[in-house]
XYZ file of C-alpha atoms in Angstrom:
312
model
C 0.014 -0.023 -0.048
C 1.354 3.505 -0.954
C 1.469 5.780 2.056
C -0.834 8.836 1.675
C 1.065 12.062 1.412
C -1.726 13.994 3.176
C -1.518 11.964 6.348
C 1.509 13.949 7.582
C 3.147 16.921 6.017
C 5.469 17.856 8.920
C 9.061 17.233 9.802
C 10.249 13.859 11.204
C 12.767 15.869 13.205
C 9.921 17.631 14.889
C 8.270 14.267 15.709
C 11.576 12.996 17.121
C 11.847 16.172 19.217
C 8.394 15.703 20.654
C 9.042 11.995 21.425
C 12.338 12.919 23.128
C 10.548 15.435 25.454
C 7.878 12.819 26.377
C 10.483 10.110 26.953
C 13.003 12.259 28.960
C 10.387 14.355 30.756
C 11.764 17.870 30.104
C 12.642 20.118 27.136
C 16.092 20.616 28.750
C 16.862 16.918 28.764
C 15.495 16.455 25.164
C 17.631 19.381 23.983
C 20.738 17.886 25.411
C 19.960 14.467 23.903
C 19.250 16.028 20.456
C 22.117 18.502 20.716
C 19.837 21.419 20.124
C 18.841 24.479 22.205
C 15.791 24.478 24.445
C 14.281 27.112 22.172
C 14.785 24.989 19.123
C 13.009 22.033 20.701
C 10.154 24.170 21.896
C 9.671 25.578 18.416
C 9.674 22.089 16.969
C 6.839 21.017 19.274
C 4.848 24.147 18.514
C 5.303 23.557 14.755
C 4.262 19.942 15.053
C 1.132 20.861 16.992
C 0.308 23.453 14.283
C 0.759 20.848 11.523
C -1.401 18.350 13.275
C -4.032 20.846 14.534
C -3.861 19.339 17.986
C -2.445 20.259 21.437
C 0.219 17.617 22.289
C 1.807 19.186 25.342
C 0.231 20.965 28.358
C 2.463 23.806 29.391
C 2.755 25.577 32.790
C 5.462 28.093 33.901
C 7.297 25.267 35.659
C 6.592 22.143 33.666
C 5.485 20.592 30.362
C 3.602 17.337 29.997
C 1.845 15.406 27.291
C -1.878 15.702 26.820
C -4.044 12.686 26.213
C -3.861 13.348 22.486
C -0.070 13.716 22.928
C 0.245 10.432 24.633
C -1.744 8.710 21.971
C 0.289 10.368 19.173
C 3.598 9.439 20.983
C 2.706 5.792 21.172
C 2.098 5.471 17.450
C 4.853 7.960 16.490
C 7.441 5.917 18.470
C 6.328 2.755 16.695
C 6.566 4.443 13.266
C 9.957 5.949 13.990
C 11.284 2.547 15.037
C 10.046 0.992 11.810
C 11.579 3.870 9.806
C 14.917 3.539 11.570
C 14.839 -0.191 10.805
C 14.139 0.486 7.174
C 17.012 2.981 6.956
C 19.344 0.457 8.579
C 18.191 -2.230 6.134
C 18.946 0.056 3.176
C 22.408 0.960 4.611
C 23.223 -2.714 5.286
C 22.201 -3.593 1.683
C 25.325 -1.626 0.495
C 27.667 -3.558 2.784
C 26.102 -6.828 3.847
C 25.575 -9.452 0.995
C 22.115 -10.736 1.771
C 18.575 -10.720 0.324
C 17.017 -11.765 -2.947
C 18.823 -11.381 -6.333
C 17.130 -11.323 -9.628
C 19.350 -11.957 -12.666
C 18.540 -12.087 -16.390
C 20.628 -13.456 -19.254
C 20.120 -15.175 -22.628
C 18.536 -18.650 -22.751
C 21.726 -20.407 -23.911
C 24.026 -18.762 -21.465
C 21.589 -19.332 -18.683
C 21.158 -23.006 -19.416
C 24.710 -23.991 -20.471
C 26.952 -21.738 -18.213
C 25.135 -20.280 -15.263
C 23.942 -23.348 -13.295
C 27.397 -24.253 -12.011
C 28.214 -20.614 -11.249
C 24.875 -20.120 -9.360
C 25.438 -23.297 -7.389
C 28.967 -22.246 -6.250
C 27.693 -18.743 -5.497
C 24.900 -20.119 -3.275
C 27.425 -22.287 -1.535
C 29.564 -19.205 -0.836
C 26.626 -16.872 0.023
C 23.745 -19.058 1.405
C 22.054 -15.911 2.800
C 21.312 -14.721 -0.807
C 18.510 -16.273 -2.788
C 18.770 -16.160 -6.614
C 16.156 -15.983 -9.287
C 17.272 -16.627 -12.849
C 15.209 -14.994 -15.664
C 16.527 -16.695 -18.918
C 15.240 -14.940 -21.950
C 16.551 -13.651 -25.234
C 14.433 -10.507 -24.802
C 16.416 -7.587 -23.502
C 14.403 -6.735 -20.434
C 14.249 -3.260 -18.922
C 15.916 -3.677 -15.510
C 13.818 -1.187 -13.605
C 10.517 -2.301 -15.053
C 11.221 -5.986 -14.431
C 12.942 -5.490 -11.020
C 16.172 -6.922 -12.396
C 19.306 -6.509 -10.245
C 21.829 -7.629 -12.816
C 21.731 -8.464 -16.554
C 24.421 -10.564 -18.207
C 24.485 -9.476 -21.848
C 26.387 -11.300 -24.616
C 27.255 -9.547 -27.862
C 27.850 -6.048 -28.973
C 27.545 -3.212 -26.371
C 24.347 -1.480 -27.471
C 22.345 -0.504 -24.390
C 22.906 2.858 -22.697
C 21.611 4.235 -19.396
C 22.989 1.285 -17.420
C 26.127 0.706 -15.526
C 28.117 -1.795 -17.548
C 31.110 -3.801 -16.424
C 33.134 -5.902 -18.924
C 33.406 -9.556 -17.797
C 35.230 -11.030 -20.831
C 35.523 -10.736 -24.522
C 33.760 -13.398 -26.556
C 34.766 -15.746 -29.323
C 32.721 -18.231 -31.456
C 34.385 -21.388 -32.750
C 33.433 -24.533 -34.713
C 32.711 -27.733 -32.873
C 31.721 -31.262 -33.678
C 30.855 -34.488 -31.802
C 33.332 -37.395 -31.939
C 30.472 -39.549 -33.455
C 30.189 -37.068 -36.346
C 33.891 -37.014 -36.905
C 33.982 -40.834 -36.891
C 31.731 -40.709 -40.007
C 33.192 -37.565 -41.606
C 36.896 -36.708 -41.558
C 37.577 -33.524 -39.623
C 38.266 -30.513 -41.909
C 41.958 -29.571 -42.097
C 41.251 -26.187 -43.790
C 38.346 -23.918 -44.223
C 37.898 -25.038 -47.808
C 36.983 -28.473 -46.404
C 33.844 -27.037 -44.736
C 32.064 -27.170 -48.099
C 31.975 -30.997 -47.681
C 30.404 -30.824 -44.181
C 27.023 -30.236 -42.567
C 27.073 -26.869 -40.790
C 24.750 -25.692 -38.083
C 24.188 -21.941 -37.460
C 22.083 -19.778 -35.193
C 20.522 -16.365 -34.769
C 19.676 -14.966 -38.210
C 22.981 -15.496 -40.064
C 22.265 -15.247 -43.784
C 22.463 -18.574 -45.602
C 25.206 -17.339 -47.780
C 26.808 -15.086 -45.253
C 30.555 -14.483 -45.012
C 32.085 -15.154 -41.486
C 35.369 -13.472 -40.645
C 37.587 -15.834 -38.622
C 40.787 -14.790 -36.828
C 43.615 -16.851 -35.411
C 44.187 -14.284 -32.641
C 47.664 -13.303 -33.748
C 46.835 -11.294 -36.849
C 45.661 -13.895 -39.392
C 42.224 -13.543 -40.888
C 40.017 -15.746 -43.077
C 36.689 -14.975 -44.599
C 34.530 -18.110 -44.995
C 31.101 -18.475 -46.694
C 28.869 -20.566 -44.522
C 25.919 -22.423 -46.006
C 24.216 -24.287 -43.143
C 22.087 -27.331 -43.475
C 20.402 -26.657 -40.130
C 19.524 -23.287 -38.555
C 18.303 -22.722 -34.988
C 16.912 -19.825 -33.004
C 19.562 -19.982 -30.235
C 22.992 -21.350 -29.499
C 21.587 -23.814 -26.893
C 19.783 -25.556 -29.708
C 22.856 -25.488 -31.946
C 24.753 -27.122 -29.069
C 22.228 -29.858 -28.722
C 22.143 -30.544 -32.448
C 25.958 -30.626 -32.558
C 26.062 -33.020 -29.551
C 23.585 -35.232 -31.454
C 26.110 -35.501 -34.307
C 24.028 -33.520 -36.809
C 26.990 -31.593 -38.043
C 29.626 -28.998 -37.186
C 28.180 -26.288 -34.957
C 29.066 -22.612 -34.803
C 28.960 -22.045 -30.996
C 30.300 -19.508 -28.492
C 33.239 -20.899 -26.473
C 31.349 -20.038 -23.310
C 28.352 -22.235 -24.366
C 30.499 -25.220 -25.722
C 32.936 -25.177 -22.800
C 31.201 -27.847 -20.716
C 30.781 -30.265 -23.628
C 34.481 -29.801 -24.590
C 35.646 -30.462 -21.157
C 33.700 -33.657 -20.902
C 34.852 -34.808 -24.369
C 31.417 -34.619 -25.850
C 32.590 -32.032 -28.382
C 35.839 -31.361 -30.237
C 37.097 -27.935 -31.276
C 37.470 -27.755 -35.069
C 40.089 -25.626 -36.876
C 41.484 -24.248 -33.584
C 42.555 -21.613 -32.798
C 40.473 -19.875 -35.549
C 37.447 -18.192 -34.140
C 35.201 -15.186 -34.587
C 35.754 -12.322 -32.103
C 32.202 -11.140 -31.538
C 31.627 -8.586 -28.799
C 31.788 -9.261 -25.120
C 30.004 -10.455 -22.016
C 28.964 -7.558 -19.887
C 27.256 -7.146 -16.517
C 24.546 -4.416 -16.548
C 22.962 -2.887 -13.551
C 20.885 0.242 -12.834
C 22.980 3.347 -12.640
C 23.236 4.714 -9.123
C 25.691 5.770 -6.425
C 26.410 2.258 -5.126
C 25.348 -1.246 -5.935
C 23.804 -3.439 -3.169
C 26.324 -5.851 -1.805
C 24.395 -8.884 -3.035
C 24.713 -7.551 -6.602
C 28.383 -6.608 -6.334
C 29.459 -10.010 -4.959
C 27.440 -11.943 -7.549
C 29.001 -9.947 -10.408
C 32.482 -10.522 -8.941
C 31.720 -14.239 -8.468
C 30.645 -14.618 -12.131
C 33.751 -12.782 -13.417
C 36.085 -14.871 -11.276
C 34.448 -18.143 -12.131
C 34.700 -17.445 -15.885
C 38.329 -16.225 -15.636
C 39.297 -19.456 -13.847
C 37.374 -21.665 -16.341
C 38.799 -20.129 -19.467
C 42.327 -19.581 -18.264
C 43.281 -22.543 -20.549
C 41.659 -20.780 -23.557
C 42.262 -17.025 -23.158
C 40.898 -14.424 -25.526
C 43.672 -13.129 -27.785
C 41.730 -10.316 -29.406
């Protein structure tokens, strides 16, 4: 429920001053506690009464005491101030204490093939943080969808967000051992014409792909796929099934290569294609839960791909 603005238009400092006078018994004691003058505290109470349209304190030349209305207001005001202080402390802790719920979005293929192990190790390190993965190829608006962090692959296009580079990307050619048992592995790019190729994401059927060896050599290759898919996760599955040579990001293919289910073809030739970036809402400081997750993802990927560094 949204708080109604018209319920109170005064100063919280005035409310705190009134509560201090009731709690401590005198304006003098309240002023010392608040490090203000007696006149300042008295003016705060008068201003609060004027704002509320009620007499909160009964005044005599020698004493000041709360009225019945003042006692009733004090009881509820103290409760509200305690809740507000708790909310402020929670907000401050969010910047320094890694805890709470984390909502992360990334592409379907990256979310399925790469993130599970990373999320599992993160949860082991930070059990006080719950994680919600939103895997979609749609580029969600972070504020509208309450997203804490977006892991974006490809070219840096979006503006208005805080973006941190995690790593540069490369796409290579991969095949299953079962496919290579039937078809001899290509020794040169010209040999690809004799193979079944699998592509994803809107590449033109007769498109030219520019491969690099990472040390200055380049090769333009015309790719004519026999199978096309809407995402790299599907290309990976088709390649694992032995349907052909798949054009797959090294991040997505890594697990299958490590297990021996896929073999890199024509290594070290690859296509350097953008980067993996972590996007968050621009602001003064990230919540601790977002910051430690971003650092965990970056460290996990650097460790995993230390054997296959990006040379671009």
